[in-house]
Amino acid sequence: MMLPILLALAGIQAAPTAPAVPALGTLPRQELPARGCAAYLWSVQDQRFVAMVEPTRLRIMLDGKATDLAAVQAGGAGALGLASTTRYAANGVDATLEMTIAQRETLQDGAIVSDASLRIARAGQDEMVVPVGGLVGCAPVSR
């Protein structure tokens, strides 16, 4: 309690605090969608499961809480109902996912997310960009 007073008397200002960086956590296991497809993404750096993407939402674990963000803008030629670039937003959180989806004959009911990045920003905080990759899984169709 005396330190701020002494610093003020000495004309020294305390260093400004740096904006907080959002903390992206590990998601628990997620189910395949009942219809359509979803992308399941892991961080390239430490192989943690960090995001699940459906055409209308992004699910992440942000600051220890599961957070669903609604898709607000999508574009680019994606695959399996997922766009190559999608912006999501909710409750002051803005996220942009850019991904390349590669379909392969050897994969049934899915594809590979070969290259992707997830950018997360909140007002008054630092922005975070996470390189990710993963798989697209689709609800099985009758053959």
PDB file of C-alpha atoms in Angstrom:
ATOM      1  CA  MET A   1       0.000   0.000   0.000  1.00  0.00           C
ATOM      2  CA  MET A   2       2.918   2.364   0.659  1.00  0.00           C
ATOM      3  CA  LEU A   3       4.626   1.600  -2.670  1.00  0.00           C
ATOM      4  CA  PRO A   4       2.064   3.418  -4.879  1.00  0.00           C
ATOM      5  CA  ILE A   5       2.231   6.451  -2.592  1.00  0.00           C
ATOM      6  CA  LEU A   6       6.034   6.481  -2.619  1.00  0.00           C
ATOM      7  CA  LEU A   7       6.083   6.068  -6.415  1.00  0.00           C
ATOM      8  CA  ALA A   8       3.607   8.937  -6.794  1.00  0.00           C
ATOM      9  CA  LEU A   9       5.695  11.183  -4.508  1.00  0.00           C
ATOM     10  CA  ALA A  10       8.824  10.334  -6.469  1.00  0.00           C
ATOM     11  CA  GLY A  11       7.040  11.132  -9.753  1.00  0.00           C
ATOM     12  CA  ILE A  12       7.454   7.576 -11.004  1.00  0.00           C
ATOM     13  CA  GLN A  13       4.508   5.996 -12.734  1.00  0.00           C
ATOM     14  CA  ALA A  14       3.830   2.303 -12.513  1.00  0.00           C
ATOM     15  CA  ALA A  15       4.336   0.457 -15.793  1.00  0.00           C
ATOM     16  CA  PRO A  16       1.096   0.037 -17.735  1.00  0.00           C
ATOM     17  CA  THR A  17      -0.288  -3.443 -17.699  1.00  0.00           C
ATOM     18  CA  ALA A  18      -0.157  -5.361 -20.961  1.00  0.00           C
ATOM     19  CA  PRO A  19      -3.448  -6.444 -22.511  1.00  0.00           C
ATOM     20  CA  ALA A  20      -4.405  -9.991 -21.612  1.00  0.00           C
ATOM     21  CA  VAL A  21      -3.955 -12.694 -24.224  1.00  0.00           C
ATOM     22  CA  PRO A  22      -6.955 -14.995 -24.685  1.00  0.00           C
ATOM     23  CA  ALA A  23      -6.212 -18.496 -23.419  1.00  0.00           C
ATOM     24  CA  LEU A  24      -7.278 -21.244 -25.837  1.00  0.00           C
ATOM     25  CA  GLY A  25      -7.892 -24.481 -23.958  1.00  0.00           C
ATOM     26  CA  THR A  26      -8.407 -28.114 -24.891  1.00  0.00           C
ATOM     27  CA  LEU A  27     -11.917 -29.149 -25.891  1.00  0.00           C
ATOM     28  CA  PRO A  28     -13.372 -32.365 -24.541  1.00  0.00           C
ATOM     29  CA  ARG A  29     -14.399 -35.070 -26.984  1.00  0.00           C
ATOM     30  CA  GLN A  30     -17.037 -33.906 -29.487  1.00  0.00           C
ATOM     31  CA  GLU A  31     -19.536 -36.089 -31.346  1.00  0.00           C
ATOM     32  CA  LEU A  32     -19.998 -36.281 -35.104  1.00  0.00           C
ATOM     33  CA  PRO A  33     -22.910 -34.146 -36.273  1.00  0.00           C
ATOM     34  CA  ALA A  34     -26.257 -35.891 -36.825  1.00  0.00           C
ATOM     35  CA  ARG A  35     -26.336 -34.380 -40.333  1.00  0.00           C
ATOM     36  CA  GLY A  36     -23.688 -32.753 -42.472  1.00  0.00           C
ATOM     37  CA  CYS A  37     -20.025 -32.332 -41.592  1.00  0.00           C
ATOM     38  CA  ALA A  38     -17.811 -30.742 -38.944  1.00  0.00           C
ATOM     39  CA  ALA A  39     -14.081 -30.002 -38.817  1.00  0.00           C
ATOM     40  CA  TYR A  40     -12.092 -31.110 -35.765  1.00  0.00           C
ATOM     41  CA  LEU A  41      -8.933 -29.037 -35.338  1.00  0.00           C
ATOM     42  CA  TRP A  42      -5.752 -29.544 -33.298  1.00  0.00           C
ATOM     43  CA  SER A  43      -3.061 -26.952 -32.635  1.00  0.00           C
ATOM     44  CA  VAL A  44       0.021 -27.609 -34.729  1.00  0.00           C
ATOM     45  CA  GLN A  45       2.345 -26.606 -31.879  1.00  0.00           C
ATOM     46  CA  ASP A  46       1.251 -29.020 -29.159  1.00  0.00           C
ATOM     47  CA  GLN A  47      -1.367 -31.293 -30.810  1.00  0.00           C
ATOM     48  CA  ARG A  48      -4.205 -30.258 -28.464  1.00  0.00           C
ATOM     49  CA  PHE A  49      -7.815 -30.499 -29.709  1.00  0.00           C
ATOM     50  CA  VAL A  50      -8.764 -26.803 -29.758  1.00  0.00           C
ATOM     51  CA  ALA A  51     -11.749 -26.295 -32.085  1.00  0.00           C
ATOM     52  CA  MET A  52     -14.787 -27.887 -33.671  1.00  0.00           C
ATOM     53  CA  VAL A  53     -16.286 -26.161 -36.702  1.00  0.00           C
ATOM     54  CA  GLU A  54     -19.727 -26.648 -38.200  1.00  0.00           C
ATOM     55  CA  PRO A  55     -21.171 -24.560 -41.048  1.00  0.00           C
ATOM     56  CA  THR A  56     -22.951 -22.211 -38.603  1.00  0.00           C
ATOM     57  CA  ARG A  57     -20.696 -22.207 -35.533  1.00  0.00           C
ATOM     58  CA  LEU A  58     -17.223 -22.518 -34.043  1.00  0.00           C
ATOM     59  CA  ARG A  59     -16.762 -24.208 -30.661  1.00  0.00           C
ATOM     60  CA  ILE A  60     -13.614 -23.422 -28.665  1.00  0.00           C
ATOM     61  CA  MET A  61     -12.534 -23.588 -25.033  1.00  0.00           C
ATOM     62  CA  LEU A  62     -11.770 -19.972 -24.144  1.00  0.00           C
ATOM     63  CA  ASP A  63     -10.466 -19.107 -20.681  1.00  0.00           C
ATOM     64  CA  GLY A  64     -11.638 -22.470 -19.342  1.00  0.00           C
ATOM     65  CA  LYS A  65     -15.204 -22.267 -20.723  1.00  0.00           C
ATOM     66  CA  ALA A  66     -16.710 -23.948 -23.774  1.00  0.00           C
ATOM     67  CA  THR A  67     -17.654 -21.089 -26.084  1.00  0.00           C
ATOM     68  CA  ASP A  68     -19.826 -21.270 -29.202  1.00  0.00           C
ATOM     69  CA  LEU A  69     -19.418 -18.477 -31.735  1.00  0.00           C
ATOM     70  CA  ALA A  70     -21.961 -17.999 -34.534  1.00  0.00           C
ATOM     71  CA  ALA A  71     -20.814 -17.724 -38.152  1.00  0.00           C
ATOM     72  CA  VAL A  72     -21.368 -14.152 -39.369  1.00  0.00           C
ATOM     73  CA  GLN A  73     -19.556 -14.217 -42.702  1.00  0.00           C
ATOM     74  CA  ALA A  74     -18.259 -17.016 -44.917  1.00  0.00           C
ATOM     75  CA  GLY A  75     -16.513 -17.139 -48.265  1.00  0.00           C
ATOM     76  CA  GLY A  76     -14.152 -19.029 -50.461  1.00  0.00           C
ATOM     77  CA  ALA A  77     -14.419 -22.407 -52.068  1.00  0.00           C
ATOM     78  CA  GLY A  78     -14.461 -24.885 -49.223  1.00  0.00           C
ATOM     79  CA  ALA A  79     -15.739 -28.447 -49.216  1.00  0.00           C
ATOM     80  CA  LEU A  80     -18.322 -30.622 -47.482  1.00  0.00           C
ATOM     81  CA  GLY A  81     -20.467 -27.633 -46.510  1.00  0.00           C
ATOM     82  CA  LEU A  82     -17.588 -25.764 -44.821  1.00  0.00           C
ATOM     83  CA  ALA A  83     -16.217 -22.495 -46.247  1.00  0.00           C
ATOM     84  CA  SER A  84     -12.505 -21.877 -46.646  1.00  0.00           C
ATOM     85  CA  THR A  85     -12.747 -18.588 -44.700  1.00  0.00           C
ATOM     86  CA  THR A  86     -15.333 -17.953 -42.003  1.00  0.00           C
ATOM     87  CA  ARG A  87     -15.677 -15.178 -39.433  1.00  0.00           C
ATOM     88  CA  TYR A  88     -17.443 -15.960 -36.154  1.00  0.00           C
ATOM     89  CA  ALA A  89     -18.579 -13.637 -33.365  1.00  0.00           C
ATOM     90  CA  ALA A  90     -20.418 -13.654 -30.034  1.00  0.00           C
ATOM     91  CA  ASN A  91     -20.174 -11.897 -26.653  1.00  0.00           C
ATOM     92  CA  GLY A  92     -17.281  -9.615 -27.634  1.00  0.00           C
ATOM     93  CA  VAL A  93     -15.206 -12.436 -29.143  1.00  0.00           C
ATOM     94  CA  ASP A  94     -14.313 -12.315 -32.837  1.00  0.00           C
ATOM     95  CA  ALA A  95     -12.674 -15.288 -34.565  1.00  0.00           C
ATOM     96  CA  THR A  96     -11.619 -15.947 -38.145  1.00  0.00           C
ATOM     97  CA  LEU A  97     -10.821 -19.409 -39.444  1.00  0.00           C
ATOM     98  CA  GLU A  98      -9.009 -19.917 -42.743  1.00  0.00           C
ATOM     99  CA  MET A  99      -8.600 -23.536 -43.812  1.00  0.00           C
ATOM    100  CA  THR A 100      -7.785 -25.725 -46.762  1.00  0.00           C
ATOM    101  CA  ILE A 101      -9.866 -28.896 -46.973  1.00  0.00           C
ATOM    102  CA  ALA A 102      -8.413 -31.739 -49.041  1.00  0.00           C
ATOM    103  CA  GLN A 103     -10.697 -34.598 -50.004  1.00  0.00           C
ATOM    104  CA  ARG A 104      -9.027 -37.948 -50.622  1.00  0.00           C
ATOM    105  CA  GLU A 105     -10.340 -41.166 -52.090  1.00  0.00           C
ATOM    106  CA  THR A 106      -8.921 -43.061 -49.130  1.00  0.00           C
ATOM    107  CA  LEU A 107     -11.168 -41.175 -46.678  1.00  0.00           C
ATOM    108  CA  GLN A 108     -14.820 -42.115 -46.454  1.00  0.00           C
ATOM    109  CA  ASP A 109     -17.259 -39.587 -44.945  1.00  0.00           C
ATOM    110  CA  GLY A 110     -14.597 -36.942 -44.383  1.00  0.00           C
ATOM    111  CA  ALA A 111     -11.507 -35.055 -45.486  1.00  0.00           C
ATOM    112  CA  ILE A 112      -8.231 -33.606 -44.205  1.00  0.00           C
ATOM    113  CA  VAL A 113      -7.739 -30.018 -43.072  1.00  0.00           C
ATOM    114  CA  SER A 114      -4.220 -29.722 -44.417  1.00  0.00           C
ATOM    115  CA  ASP A 115      -3.536 -26.081 -43.635  1.00  0.00           C
ATOM    116  CA  ALA A 116      -5.437 -23.707 -41.352  1.00  0.00           C
ATOM    117  CA  SER A 117      -5.146 -20.786 -38.958  1.00  0.00           C
ATOM    118  CA  LEU A 118      -7.503 -19.598 -36.250  1.00  0.00           C
ATOM    119  CA  ARG A 119      -7.380 -15.911 -35.251  1.00  0.00           C
ATOM    120  CA  ILE A 120      -9.129 -14.915 -32.007  1.00  0.00           C
ATOM    121  CA  ALA A 121      -9.594 -11.348 -30.787  1.00  0.00           C
ATOM    122  CA  ARG A 122     -11.424  -9.654 -27.932  1.00  0.00           C
ATOM    123  CA  ALA A 123     -11.752  -5.920 -27.370  1.00  0.00           C
ATOM    124  CA  GLY A 124      -9.032  -4.597 -25.085  1.00  0.00           C
ATOM    125  CA  GLN A 125      -6.952  -7.768 -25.313  1.00  0.00           C
ATOM    126  CA  ASP A 126      -4.153  -9.013 -27.488  1.00  0.00           C
ATOM    127  CA  GLU A 127      -5.053 -11.006 -30.567  1.00  0.00           C
ATOM    128  CA  MET A 128      -3.992 -14.623 -30.898  1.00  0.00           C
ATOM    129  CA  VAL A 129      -3.282 -16.618 -34.074  1.00  0.00           C
ATOM    130  CA  VAL A 130      -3.078 -20.406 -33.746  1.00  0.00           C
ATOM    131  CA  PRO A 131      -1.899 -22.635 -36.614  1.00  0.00           C
ATOM    132  CA  VAL A 132      -4.221 -25.656 -36.698  1.00  0.00           C
ATOM    133  CA  GLY A 133      -4.911 -28.734 -38.776  1.00  0.00           C
ATOM    134  CA  GLY A 134      -7.191 -31.716 -38.524  1.00  0.00           C
ATOM    135  CA  LEU A 135      -9.980 -33.748 -40.040  1.00  0.00           C
ATOM    136  CA  VAL A 136     -13.480 -33.223 -41.338  1.00  0.00           C
ATOM    137  CA  GLY A 137     -15.949 -35.857 -40.225  1.00  0.00           C
ATOM    138  CA  CYS A 138     -19.391 -36.258 -41.763  1.00  0.00           C
ATOM    139  CA  ALA A 139     -22.513 -38.037 -40.641  1.00  0.00           C
ATOM    140  CA  PRO A 140     -22.645 -41.317 -42.576  1.00  0.00           C
ATOM    141  CA  VAL A 141     -24.937 -41.362 -45.590  1.00  0.00           C
ATOM    142  CA  SER A 142     -26.787 -44.505 -46.670  1.00  0.00           C
ATOM    143  CA  ARG A 143     -25.137 -46.246 -49.550  1.00  0.00           C
TER     144      ARG A 143
END
